[in-house]
Coordinates of C-alpha atoms in Angstrom, one line a residue:
Chain N
X1 CA -1.0 -24.9 -19.2
X2 CA 2.5 -23.7 -20.0
X3 CA 5.1 -24.6 -17.4
X4 CA 8.0 -22.2 -16.6
X5 CA 11.1 -24.0 -15.5
X6 CA 11.4 -23.5 -11.7
X7 CA 14.9 -22.7 -10.4
X8 CA 16.6 -25.3 -8.2
X9 CA 16.9 -24.2 -4.6
X10 CA 20.5 -23.2 -4.8
X11 CA 19.4 -19.5 -4.9
X12 CA 17.2 -18.2 -2.1
X13 CA 13.5 -18.7 -2.7
X14 CA 11.4 -15.7 -3.8
X15 CA 9.4 -15.9 -0.6
X16 CA 10.2 -17.7 2.6
X17 CA 7.9 -17.5 5.6
X18 CA 8.6 -19.6 8.6
X19 CA 6.3 -19.9 11.6
X20 CA 4.9 -16.4 11.4
X21 CA 2.4 -15.1 13.9
X22 CA 0.5 -11.8 13.6
X23 CA -2.0 -10.4 16.0
X24 CA -4.2 -7.3 15.9
X25 CA -5.1 -6.8 19.5
X26 CA -7.1 -9.9 20.5
X27 CA -7.4 -11.0 16.9
X28 CA -4.8 -13.7 16.1
X29 CA -4.7 -13.4 12.3
X30 CA -1.7 -15.5 11.3
X31 CA -0.9 -18.6 13.5
X32 CA 2.4 -20.1 12.6
X33 CA 2.2 -19.6 8.9
X34 CA 4.9 -21.3 6.9
X35 CA 5.2 -20.9 3.2
X36 CA 7.8 -21.0 0.5
X37 CA 7.5 -19.8 -3.1
X38 CA 10.4 -20.6 -5.4
X39 CA 11.8 -18.2 -7.9
X40 CA 9.9 -18.4 -11.2
X41 CA 7.0 -20.2 -9.4
X42 CA 3.4 -19.0 -9.5
X43 CA 1.7 -19.8 -6.2
X44 CA -2.0 -19.3 -5.7
X45 CA -3.4 -18.6 -2.2
X46 CA -7.0 -19.5 -1.6
X47 CA -8.8 -18.6 1.5
X48 CA -12.1 -17.3 2.8
X49 CA -12.6 -13.7 3.7
X50 CA -10.7 -12.9 6.8
X51 CA -8.3 -15.9 6.5
X52 CA -5.3 -13.5 6.6
X53 CA -4.4 -13.2 2.9
X54 CA -4.1 -9.4 2.9
X55 CA -2.3 -9.4 6.2
X56 CA 0.2 -11.9 4.6
X57 CA 0.7 -9.6 1.5
X58 CA 1.2 -6.6 3.7
X59 CA 3.8 -8.4 5.8
X60 CA 5.7 -9.4 2.6
X61 CA 5.7 -5.7 1.6
X62 CA 6.9 -4.6 4.9
X63 CA 3.8 -2.5 5.8
X64 CA 3.3 -4.7 8.8
X65 CA 5.8 -6.5 11.1
X66 CA 5.3 -10.1 12.2
X67 CA 5.0 -10.6 16.0
X68 CA 7.2 -13.7 15.7
X69 CA 8.6 -15.9 12.9
X70 CA 10.8 -15.1 9.9
X71 CA 10.0 -13.6 6.5
X72 CA 12.5 -13.3 3.7
X73 CA 11.7 -11.9 0.3
X74 CA 14.2 -12.6 -2.4
X75 CA 16.6 -13.5 0.4
X76 CA 16.2 -10.1 2.2
X77 CA 14.1 -8.6 4.8
X78 CA 10.8 -7.5 3.2
X79 CA 11.6 -3.7 3.3
X80 CA 15.0 -4.2 1.9
X81 CA 13.7 -6.1 -1.1
X82 CA 13.2 -3.7 -4.0
X83 CA 12.4 -6.1 -6.8
X84 CA 8.8 -6.6 -5.7
X85 CA 5.7 -5.6 -7.6
X86 CA 2.3 -5.2 -6.0
X87 CA -1.2 -5.1 -7.3
X88 CA -3.7 -4.4 -4.5
X89 CA -7.2 -5.8 -4.5
X90 CA -9.2 -2.6 -4.6
X91 CA -7.6 -0.4 -7.3
X92 CA -7.7 3.2 -6.2
X93 CA -5.5 5.6 -7.8
X94 CA -4.7 9.3 -7.9
X95 CA -7.6 10.4 -10.1
X96 CA -6.2 13.8 -11.2
X97 CA -3.3 12.3 -13.1
X98 CA -3.3 10.9 -16.6
X99 CA -2.3 7.2 -17.0
X100 CA 1.0 8.2 -18.6
X101 CA 1.9 10.8 -16.0
X102 CA 1.0 8.4 -13.2
X103 CA 3.1 5.6 -14.6
X104 CA 6.0 8.0 -15.1
X105 CA 5.7 9.1 -11.5
X106 CA 5.6 5.6 -10.1
X107 CA 8.5 4.6 -12.3
X108 CA 10.5 7.5 -11.0
X109 CA 9.7 6.5 -7.4
X110 CA 11.2 3.2 -8.2
X111 CA 14.3 4.9 -9.5
X112 CA 13.8 4.7 -13.2
X113 CA 15.1 7.7 -15.2
X114 CA 14.5 9.2 -18.6
X115 CA 14.7 8.4 -21.4
X116 CA 14.3 4.7 -20.4
X117 CA 11.3 5.6 -18.2
X118 CA 9.2 7.0 -21.0
X119 CA 10.0 4.1 -23.2
X120 CA 9.1 1.6 -20.5
X121 CA 5.8 3.5 -19.7
X122 CA 4.7 3.4 -23.4
X123 CA 5.7 -0.2 -23.7
X124 CA 3.7 -1.2 -20.7
X125 CA 0.6 0.9 -21.6
X126 CA 0.7 -0.8 -25.0
X127 CA 1.1 -4.3 -23.4
X128 CA -2.0 -3.8 -21.2
X129 CA -4.0 -2.2 -24.0
X130 CA -4.1 1.4 -22.6
X131 CA -1.7 3.2 -24.9
X132 CA -4.5 5.1 -26.6
X133 CA -5.9 6.1 -23.2
X134 CA -2.5 7.2 -21.9
X135 CA -3.4 10.9 -21.8
X136 CA -6.8 10.3 -20.1
X137 CA -7.2 11.1 -16.4
X138 CA -7.5 8.1 -14.2
X139 CA -10.8 9.5 -12.8
X140 CA -12.3 8.7 -16.1
X141 CA -11.0 5.1 -16.3
X142 CA -13.3 2.1 -15.9
X143 CA -12.7 -0.5 -13.3
X144 CA -11.2 -2.9 -15.9
X145 CA -8.9 -0.2 -17.2
X146 CA -7.8 0.6 -13.7
X147 CA -7.1 -3.0 -13.0
X148 CA -5.0 -3.3 -16.2
X149 CA -3.2 -0.1 -15.2
X150 CA -2.7 -1.7 -11.8
X151 CA -0.8 -4.5 -13.4
X152 CA 1.3 -2.2 -15.5
X153 CA 2.3 -0.1 -12.4
X154 CA 3.2 -3.3 -10.5
X155 CA 5.8 -4.4 -13.1
X156 CA 7.1 -1.0 -14.3
X157 CA 10.4 -1.6 -12.4
X158 CA 10.8 -5.1 -13.8
X159 CA 10.3 -6.9 -10.5
X160 CA 11.3 -10.5 -9.8
X161 CA 8.4 -11.1 -7.5
X162 CA 4.8 -10.0 -8.0
X163 CA 2.2 -10.0 -5.2
X164 CA -1.3 -9.9 -6.5
X165 CA -4.5 -9.5 -4.5
X166 CA -7.6 -10.6 -6.3
X167 CA -6.6 -9.6 -9.8
X168 CA -10.0 -10.1 -11.3
X169 CA -12.0 -8.6 -8.5
X170 CA -15.0 -6.7 -9.9
X171 CA -14.1 -7.3 -13.6
X172 CA -16.6 -8.6 -16.1
X173 CA -15.9 -11.8 -18.0
X174 CA -13.9 -10.1 -20.8
X175 CA -11.9 -8.2 -18.3
X176 CA -11.1 -11.4 -16.4
X177 CA -10.0 -13.1 -19.6
X178 CA -7.7 -10.1 -20.4
X179 CA -6.3 -10.2 -16.9
X180 CA -5.5 -13.9 -17.1
X181 CA -3.8 -13.4 -20.5
X182 CA -1.7 -10.6 -19.1
X183 CA -0.7 -12.7 -16.1
X184 CA 0.1 -15.6 -18.3
X185 CA 2.5 -13.4 -20.2
X186 CA 4.3 -12.5 -17.0
X187 CA 4.4 -16.1 -15.9
X188 CA 6.1 -16.9 -19.2
X189 CA 8.7 -14.3 -18.5
X190 CA 9.7 -16.2 -15.3
X191 CA 8.4 -13.9 -12.6
X192 CA 7.6 -15.4 -9.3
X193 CA 4.0 -14.6 -8.4
X194 CA 2.0 -14.9 -5.2
X195 CA -1.6 -14.6 -6.2
X196 CA -4.5 -14.4 -3.7
X197 CA -7.7 -15.1 -5.5
X198 CA -11.2 -16.5 -5.3
X199 CA -11.3 -17.2 -9.0
X200 CA -10.6 -20.9 -9.3
X201 CA -10.3 -20.9 -13.1
X202 CA -7.7 -18.2 -12.9
X203 CA -5.6 -20.2 -10.4
X204 CA -6.0 -23.4 -12.4
X205 CA -4.7 -21.6 -15.5
X206 CA -1.9 -19.7 -14.0
X207 CA -0.5 -21.4 -10.9
X208 CA 2.1 -24.1 -10.4
X209 CA 1.0 -24.7 -6.8
X210 CA -1.9 -23.7 -4.6
X211 CA -2.3 -23.4 -0.9
X212 CA -5.4 -23.0 1.3
X213 CA -5.1 -20.4 4.0
X214 CA -7.4 -21.1 6.9
X215 CA -7.4 -19.7 10.4
X216 CA -4.0 -18.1 9.8
X217 CA -2.1 -21.0 8.4
X218 CA -1.8 -23.2 5.3
X219 CA -4.0 -26.2 5.8
X220 CA -3.6 -27.7 2.4
X221 CA -1.1 -27.3 -0.4
X222 CA -0.7 -29.1 -3.7
X223 CA 0.6 -28.8 -7.2
X224 CA -2.1 -27.7 -9.5
X225 CA -1.3 -30.4 -12.0
X226 CA -1.9 -33.0 -9.3
X227 CA -5.2 -31.4 -8.3
X228 CA -6.3 -31.3 -11.9
X229 CA -5.2 -34.9 -12.5
X230 CA -7.9 -35.9 -10.0
X231 CA -10.6 -34.1 -11.9
X232 CA -13.1 -36.4 -13.5
X233 CA -16.6 -37.5 -12.7
X234 CA -18.4 -38.2 -9.5
X235 CA -20.6 -41.3 -9.8
X236 CA -23.3 -41.6 -7.2
X237 CA -25.1 -44.9 -6.6
X238 CA -28.4 -45.5 -4.8
X239 CA -27.3 -48.1 -2.3
X240 CA -24.0 -48.5 -0.5
X241 CA -21.5 -50.5 -2.5
X242 CA -20.5 -54.0 -1.1
X243 CA -17.0 -54.3 0.3
X244 CA -15.9 -56.6 -2.5
X245 CA -16.9 -54.0 -5.1
X246 CA -15.0 -51.3 -3.3
X247 CA -11.9 -53.5 -3.1
X248 CA -12.1 -54.5 -6.8
X249 CA -12.6 -50.8 -7.9
X250 CA -9.7 -49.8 -5.7
X251 CA -7.3 -52.0 -7.5
X252 CA -8.2 -50.6 -10.9
X253 CA -6.3 -47.4 -10.2
X254 CA -4.9 -45.5 -7.2
X255 CA -6.5 -42.4 -8.5
X256 CA -10.0 -43.7 -7.9
X257 CA -11.6 -42.2 -4.8
X258 CA -14.3 -44.4 -3.4
X259 CA -16.7 -44.0 -0.6
X260 CA -19.8 -46.1 0.2
X261 CA -22.1 -44.5 -2.3
X262 CA -19.7 -42.3 -4.4
X263 CA -16.9 -43.0 -6.8
X264 CA -14.7 -40.2 -8.2
X265 CA -12.8 -41.3 -11.3
X266 CA -10.2 -39.2 -13.2
X267 CA -10.8 -37.9 -16.7
X268 CA -9.2 -41.1 -18.1
X269 CA -12.1 -42.3 -20.4
X270 CA -10.9 -46.0 -20.4
X271 CA -10.8 -46.1 -16.6
X272 CA -14.2 -44.4 -16.4
X273 CA -15.6 -47.1 -18.7
X274 CA -14.1 -49.9 -16.6
X275 CA -15.6 -48.4 -13.4
X276 CA -19.1 -48.1 -15.0
X277 CA -18.9 -51.8 -16.2
X278 CA -17.8 -52.9 -12.7
X279 CA -20.6 -50.9 -11.0
X280 CA -23.2 -52.2 -13.4
X281 CA -21.8 -55.7 -12.9
X282 CA -22.5 -55.5 -9.2
X283 CA -26.0 -54.3 -10.0
X284 CA -25.4 -50.8 -8.6
X285 CA -28.1 -48.4 -9.5
X286 CA -26.4 -45.2 -10.8
X287 CA -28.4 -42.2 -9.7
X288 CA -26.0 -39.4 -10.6
X289 CA -23.0 -38.6 -12.7
X290 CA -21.4 -35.1 -12.6
X291 CA -18.1 -33.4 -13.1
X292 CA -16.0 -33.5 -9.9
X293 CA -12.7 -32.4 -8.4
X294 CA -10.5 -29.5 -9.4
X295 CA -9.5 -26.6 -7.2
X296 CA -13.0 -25.8 -6.1
X297 CA -13.4 -29.2 -4.4
X298 CA -9.8 -29.0 -3.1
X299 CA -10.6 -25.7 -1.5
X300 CA -14.0 -26.8 -0.2
X301 CA -12.6 -29.9 1.4
X302 CA -9.7 -27.9 3.0
X303 CA -12.0 -25.3 4.4
X304 CA -14.7 -27.7 5.6
X305 CA -12.5 -30.0 7.5
X306 CA -11.5 -29.6 11.1
X307 CA -8.5 -27.5 11.8
X308 CA -5.4 -29.7 12.0
X309 CA -2.2 -29.2 14.0
X310 CA 0.2 -29.9 11.2
X311 CA -0.5 -29.1 7.6
X312 CA 0.4 -31.8 5.1
X313 CA 2.5 -30.8 2.1
X314 CA 2.7 -33.0 -0.9
X315 CA 4.1 -32.8 -4.3
X316 CA 3.5 -36.5 -5.1
X317 CA 1.9 -36.9 -8.5
X318 CA -0.9 -39.2 -9.2
X319 CA -2.2 -38.9 -5.6
X320 CA -5.8 -38.0 -5.0
X321 CA -6.0 -34.4 -3.8
X322 CA -7.9 -35.5 -0.7
X323 CA -4.7 -37.0 0.6
X324 CA -3.0 -33.7 0.3
X325 CA -5.4 -32.0 2.5
X326 CA -4.5 -31.6 6.1
Chain I
X1 CA 22.2 9.6 -2.0
X2 CA 21.6 11.1 -5.4
X3 CA 19.2 8.2 -6.2
X4 CA 17.3 8.9 -3.0
X5 CA 17.2 12.6 -3.7
X6 CA 15.9 12.0 -7.2
X7 CA 13.0 9.8 -6.0
X8 CA 12.3 12.2 -3.1
X9 CA 12.2 15.2 -5.5
X10 CA 9.9 13.4 -7.9
X11 CA 7.5 12.4 -5.1
X12 CA 7.5 15.9 -3.7
X13 CA 6.5 17.3 -7.1
X14 CA 3.9 14.6 -7.5
X15 CA 2.3 15.5 -4.1
X16 CA 2.3 19.3 -4.9
X17 CA 0.7 18.6 -8.3
X18 CA -1.9 16.4 -6.8
X19 CA -2.8 18.9 -4.2
X20 CA -3.1 21.7 -6.8
X21 CA -4.9 19.6 -9.4
X22 CA -7.4 18.1 -7.0
X23 CA -8.5 21.6 -6.1
X24 CA -7.5 21.3 -2.4
X25 CA -5.3 24.4 -2.8
X26 CA -8.5 26.5 -3.2
X27 CA -9.0 26.6 0.6
X28 CA -5.5 28.1 1.1
X29 CA -6.1 30.6 -1.7
X30 CA -9.4 31.6 -0.2
X31 CA -7.8 31.9 3.3
X32 CA -5.0 34.0 1.8
X33 CA -7.5 36.3 0.0
X34 CA -9.5 36.6 3.2
X35 CA -6.4 37.7 5.1
X36 CA -5.5 40.1 2.3
X37 CA -9.0 41.6 2.4
X38 CA -9.3 41.8 6.2
X39 CA -5.8 42.7 7.2
X40 CA -3.9 44.2 4.3
X41 CA -6.4 45.9 2.1
X42 CA -5.6 49.7 1.7
X43 CA -8.6 51.3 3.4
X44 CA -7.2 54.5 4.7
X45 CA -4.4 56.9 3.8
X46 CA -2.3 55.3 6.5
X47 CA 0.3 53.0 4.8
X48 CA 0.8 49.4 5.8
X49 CA 3.5 48.8 8.4
X50 CA 6.1 46.0 8.3
X51 CA 4.9 45.0 11.8
X52 CA 1.4 44.6 10.4
X53 CA 2.5 42.6 7.5
X54 CA 5.0 40.2 9.2
X55 CA 3.2 40.1 12.5
X56 CA -0.3 39.4 11.3
X57 CA 0.9 37.6 8.2
X58 CA 3.1 35.4 10.4
X59 CA 0.0 34.4 12.5
X60 CA -2.1 33.7 9.5
X61 CA 0.5 31.5 7.9
X62 CA 1.0 29.5 11.0
X63 CA -2.7 28.6 10.7
X64 CA -2.4 27.9 7.0
X65 CA 0.6 25.8 7.6
X66 CA -1.2 23.7 10.3
X67 CA -4.2 23.2 8.0
X68 CA -2.1 22.3 4.9
X69 CA 0.0 19.8 6.8
X70 CA -3.2 18.2 8.2
X71 CA -4.6 17.8 4.7
X72 CA -1.4 16.6 3.0
X73 CA -0.9 14.0 5.7
X74 CA -4.4 12.9 5.3
X75 CA -3.7 12.5 1.6
X76 CA -0.7 10.4 2.4
X77 CA -2.9 8.2 4.6
X78 CA -5.1 7.0 1.8
X79 CA -5.0 3.4 0.5
X80 CA -4.0 4.5 -3.0
X81 CA -0.5 5.1 -1.5
X82 CA 0.2 1.4 -1.0
X83 CA 1.4 1.4 -4.6
X84 CA 3.8 4.2 -3.8
X85 CA 5.0 3.0 -0.4
X86 CA 6.3 -0.4 -1.6
X87 CA 8.7 1.2 -4.0
X88 CA 12.3 2.1 -3.4
X89 CA 11.3 5.6 -2.5
X90 CA 11.0 4.1 1.0
X91 CA 9.2 5.5 4.0
X92 CA 11.7 8.2 4.7
X93 CA 11.4 9.5 1.2
X94 CA 7.7 9.3 1.4
X95 CA 7.2 11.3 4.6
X96 CA 10.0 13.8 3.8
X97 CA 8.2 14.3 0.4
X98 CA 4.9 14.9 2.0
X99 CA 6.5 17.4 4.4
X100 CA 8.4 19.2 1.8
X101 CA 5.4 19.5 -0.4
X102 CA 3.5 21.1 2.5
X103 CA 6.2 23.7 3.0
X104 CA 6.4 24.4 -0.7
X105 CA 2.6 24.8 -0.9
X106 CA 2.5 27.2 2.0
X107 CA 5.6 29.0 0.7
X108 CA 3.8 29.5 -2.7
X109 CA 0.7 31.0 -1.0
X110 CA 2.9 33.3 1.0
X111 CA 4.7 34.4 -2.1
X112 CA 1.4 35.1 -3.7
X113 CA 0.2 37.1 -0.7
X114 CA 3.5 39.1 -0.7
X115 CA 3.1 39.9 -4.4
X116 CA -0.5 41.0 -4.0
X117 CA 0.4 43.2 -1.0
X118 CA 3.3 44.7 -2.9
X119 CA 0.9 45.5 -5.8
X120 CA -1.8 46.9 -3.5
X121 CA 0.7 49.0 -1.6
X122 CA 3.2 49.8 -4.4
X123 CA 3.5 53.4 -3.4
X124 CA 3.9 53.0 0.3
X125 CA 5.6 49.6 0.8
X126 CA 7.4 49.8 4.2
X127 CA 10.2 47.4 3.3
X128 CA 12.7 46.8 0.5
X129 CA 13.1 43.4 -1.2
X130 CA 16.0 42.7 1.2
X131 CA 13.8 43.6 4.2
X132 CA 11.1 41.3 2.9
X133 CA 13.6 38.5 2.6
X134 CA 14.9 39.1 6.2
X135 CA 11.3 39.2 7.5
X136 CA 10.1 36.2 5.5
X137 CA 12.9 33.8 6.3
X138 CA 12.1 33.5 10.1
X139 CA 8.4 33.5 9.3
X140 CA 8.9 30.6 6.8
X141 CA 11.1 28.8 9.3
X142 CA 8.2 29.0 11.8
X143 CA 6.0 27.5 9.1
X144 CA 8.5 24.6 8.8
X145 CA 8.4 24.1 12.6
X146 CA 4.6 24.0 12.7
X147 CA 4.5 21.7 9.7
X148 CA 7.1 19.4 11.3
X149 CA 5.1 19.3 14.5
X150 CA 1.8 18.6 12.7
X151 CA 3.6 15.8 10.7
X152 CA 4.8 14.3 13.9
X153 CA 1.3 14.2 15.4
X154 CA -0.4 13.0 12.2
X155 CA -2.3 9.7 12.3
X156 CA -0.1 8.5 9.5
X157 CA 3.0 8.8 11.7
X158 CA 2.0 7.9 15.2
X159 CA -0.8 5.9 16.9
X160 CA -3.7 7.5 18.6
X161 CA -2.2 6.9 22.1
X162 CA 1.1 8.5 21.3
X163 CA -0.6 11.4 19.6
X164 CA -2.5 12.1 22.8
X165 CA 0.7 12.1 24.9
X166 CA 2.3 14.5 22.5
X167 CA -0.6 16.8 22.5
X168 CA -0.8 16.7 26.3
X169 CA 2.9 17.7 26.5
X170 CA 2.2 20.7 24.2
X171 CA -0.8 21.7 26.3
X172 CA 1.4 21.5 29.4
X173 CA 4.1 23.6 27.7
X174 CA 1.6 26.3 26.7
X175 CA -0.5 26.4 29.9
X176 CA 0.0 29.5 32.0
X177 CA -2.3 29.0 35.0
X178 CA -0.7 26.6 37.4
X179 CA -2.5 28.0 40.5
X180 CA -5.5 25.8 39.8
X181 CA -3.4 22.7 40.3
X182 CA -2.4 23.7 43.8
X183 CA 1.0 24.4 45.3
X184 CA 2.5 20.9 45.2
X185 CA 1.4 19.8 41.8
X186 CA 1.8 23.3 40.3
X187 CA 5.3 23.5 41.8
X188 CA 6.3 20.1 40.5
X189 CA 5.0 20.9 37.1
X190 CA 7.0 24.2 36.9
X191 CA 10.4 22.8 35.9
X192 CA 8.8 20.3 33.5
X193 CA 6.8 23.1 31.9
X194 CA 10.0 25.2 31.6
X195 CA 11.7 22.4 29.8
X196 CA 8.8 21.7 27.6
X197 CA 8.5 25.4 26.8
X198 CA 12.1 25.5 25.5
X199 CA 11.1 24.5 22.0
X200 CA 8.8 27.5 21.9
X201 CA 11.7 29.9 22.2
X202 CA 12.9 29.6 18.6
X203 CA 9.3 30.0 17.4
X204 CA 8.7 33.2 19.4
X205 CA 12.2 34.4 18.6
X206 CA 11.5 33.8 14.9
X207 CA 8.2 35.7 15.2
X208 CA 10.0 38.7 16.7
X209 CA 12.7 38.5 14.1
X210 CA 10.2 38.5 11.3
X211 CA 8.6 41.7 12.7
X212 CA 12.0 43.4 13.1
X213 CA 13.4 42.0 9.8
X214 CA 16.9 42.9 10.8
X215 CA 20.2 41.0 10.3
X216 CA 22.4 40.5 13.3
X217 CA 24.4 37.7 14.9
X218 CA 21.5 37.1 17.3
X219 CA 19.1 36.9 14.3
X220 CA 21.3 34.2 12.8
X221 CA 21.3 32.3 16.1
X222 CA 17.5 32.4 16.2
X223 CA 17.2 31.2 12.7
X224 CA 19.7 28.4 13.4
X225 CA 17.6 27.4 16.4
X226 CA 14.5 27.4 14.2
X227 CA 16.2 25.1 11.7
X228 CA 17.4 22.8 14.4
X229 CA 14.0 22.6 16.0
X230 CA 12.3 21.9 12.7
X231 CA 14.9 19.3 11.8
X232 CA 14.6 17.6 15.2
X233 CA 10.8 17.4 15.0
X234 CA 11.0 16.0 11.5
X235 CA 13.7 13.5 12.5
X236 CA 11.5 12.2 15.3
X237 CA 8.6 12.0 12.9
X238 CA 10.7 10.0 10.4
X239 CA 11.8 7.6 13.1
X240 CA 8.3 7.1 14.3
X241 CA 7.1 6.5 10.8
X242 CA 9.8 3.9 10.1
X243 CA 8.5 1.9 13.0
X244 CA 4.8 2.4 12.3
X245 CA 2.6 -0.5 11.2
X246 CA 0.9 0.8 8.1
X247 CA -2.8 0.2 7.7
X248 CA -3.8 3.0 5.4
X249 CA -7.4 4.3 5.8
X250 CA -10.1 4.9 3.2

């Protein structure tokens, strides 16, 4: 995973959300949401349907107003911030235009002028692999082509922040891979990205940090490299481990996560061998070994647990992700 | 300002092109052809009068204007416009663009009708080009007023509750029969109705002016009042749209 240097907090963050509440009638969608995304950072937002991801995106774009709390985008109020790009979840476009006409129009709405506009449109169509289809009407585009065009329109005005809602939604595997590659290119260019997605692999590949949105607030947040550092194997034993075995295993490494009948070990092969020897030494009957951890488990734990009053934020490395979950 | 005008101009053109290309314009063309056939087709030796053209044409185009605004505003309410609205075009440029596109579309259809009428009645046209201009200007200003009002009451711009209030005020302004409400209520409503009816004066004045198609100081006053009324309605619509929470509908 390539790491883009993240700017120090001397400049305003790309996104700053402090204690934001948003209601739609009786429905309290966001309940004291606090979130910060630094410039140049890629932040992945995980959440079940209805968790408030789209509401958050629309607040950042200024389509909606928060009931209370503060939102700043690139240091300004959302509607004053012009350097934002947006790729909505369900890509629906004006079908009677060709891709080239459409991109030129959207570029003009962002204030781009000729001849730079045409050059930029062709450059982007080429970048997303649609140059040849540039004169085809959007009504004849496939879902994957529309999604790639969606990304091109989102960055036509060279934004500093990109908001993306489910970029791979409805795409086949090849389309998903193309989308990840395109987003990785943007990441390398230093764009700040807030990405709402259900695709864990996508988030693992692209994001610097991830947060889990549940019942209108961030209930867990972690650096992706910390979460991935805890991936490894889950060993299940037939009977509960004796307390002495648990304490001996615990001292092997802080990254071992032990319960009575399960042990999660990171992908450190030497450590895994040591754990197996210890377990066998105590006569434990191993009944299962499977890959464990990663963002899926991070998300599942965060969404399974009871709602907490205060979310825990952690950037501490080498800490089991379970400790980062509020 | 020039930056804003550039983006606004581009969006207006985009909306007009989409309306035409998507085939929505066919309804207006059919309505115009129907009006041409029913109202202005040369059926007898009696030539068409300017009262007939500007009077009936004025009514037809108020209807076309209301319909076109309804459809254009509905187009602007679709979720595909999220990718337009977040840009530096802004909400004011967006709504002003939709409105201007509506007026341009209706204007184009009116121009087409005028040309067809001029061809059909080339031997007995009751007005010169100057007379046509003098009659058309107040008529098109009325189109702008109707479009501005329809914009103000569009779901894109105001919530359902506010729209009901606005429509109730219009009904009150237009209602004639106060007797059914009784002396007390009817009497109390009288002054309110008079005030609410004031905006109708430029519309009616413009209608008469179109039929007379004459140039005078009073005519200029009426047209100025029409411009002010259209501008006021549009300004209120822009203000309401700036404050609107946008959840675009599929």
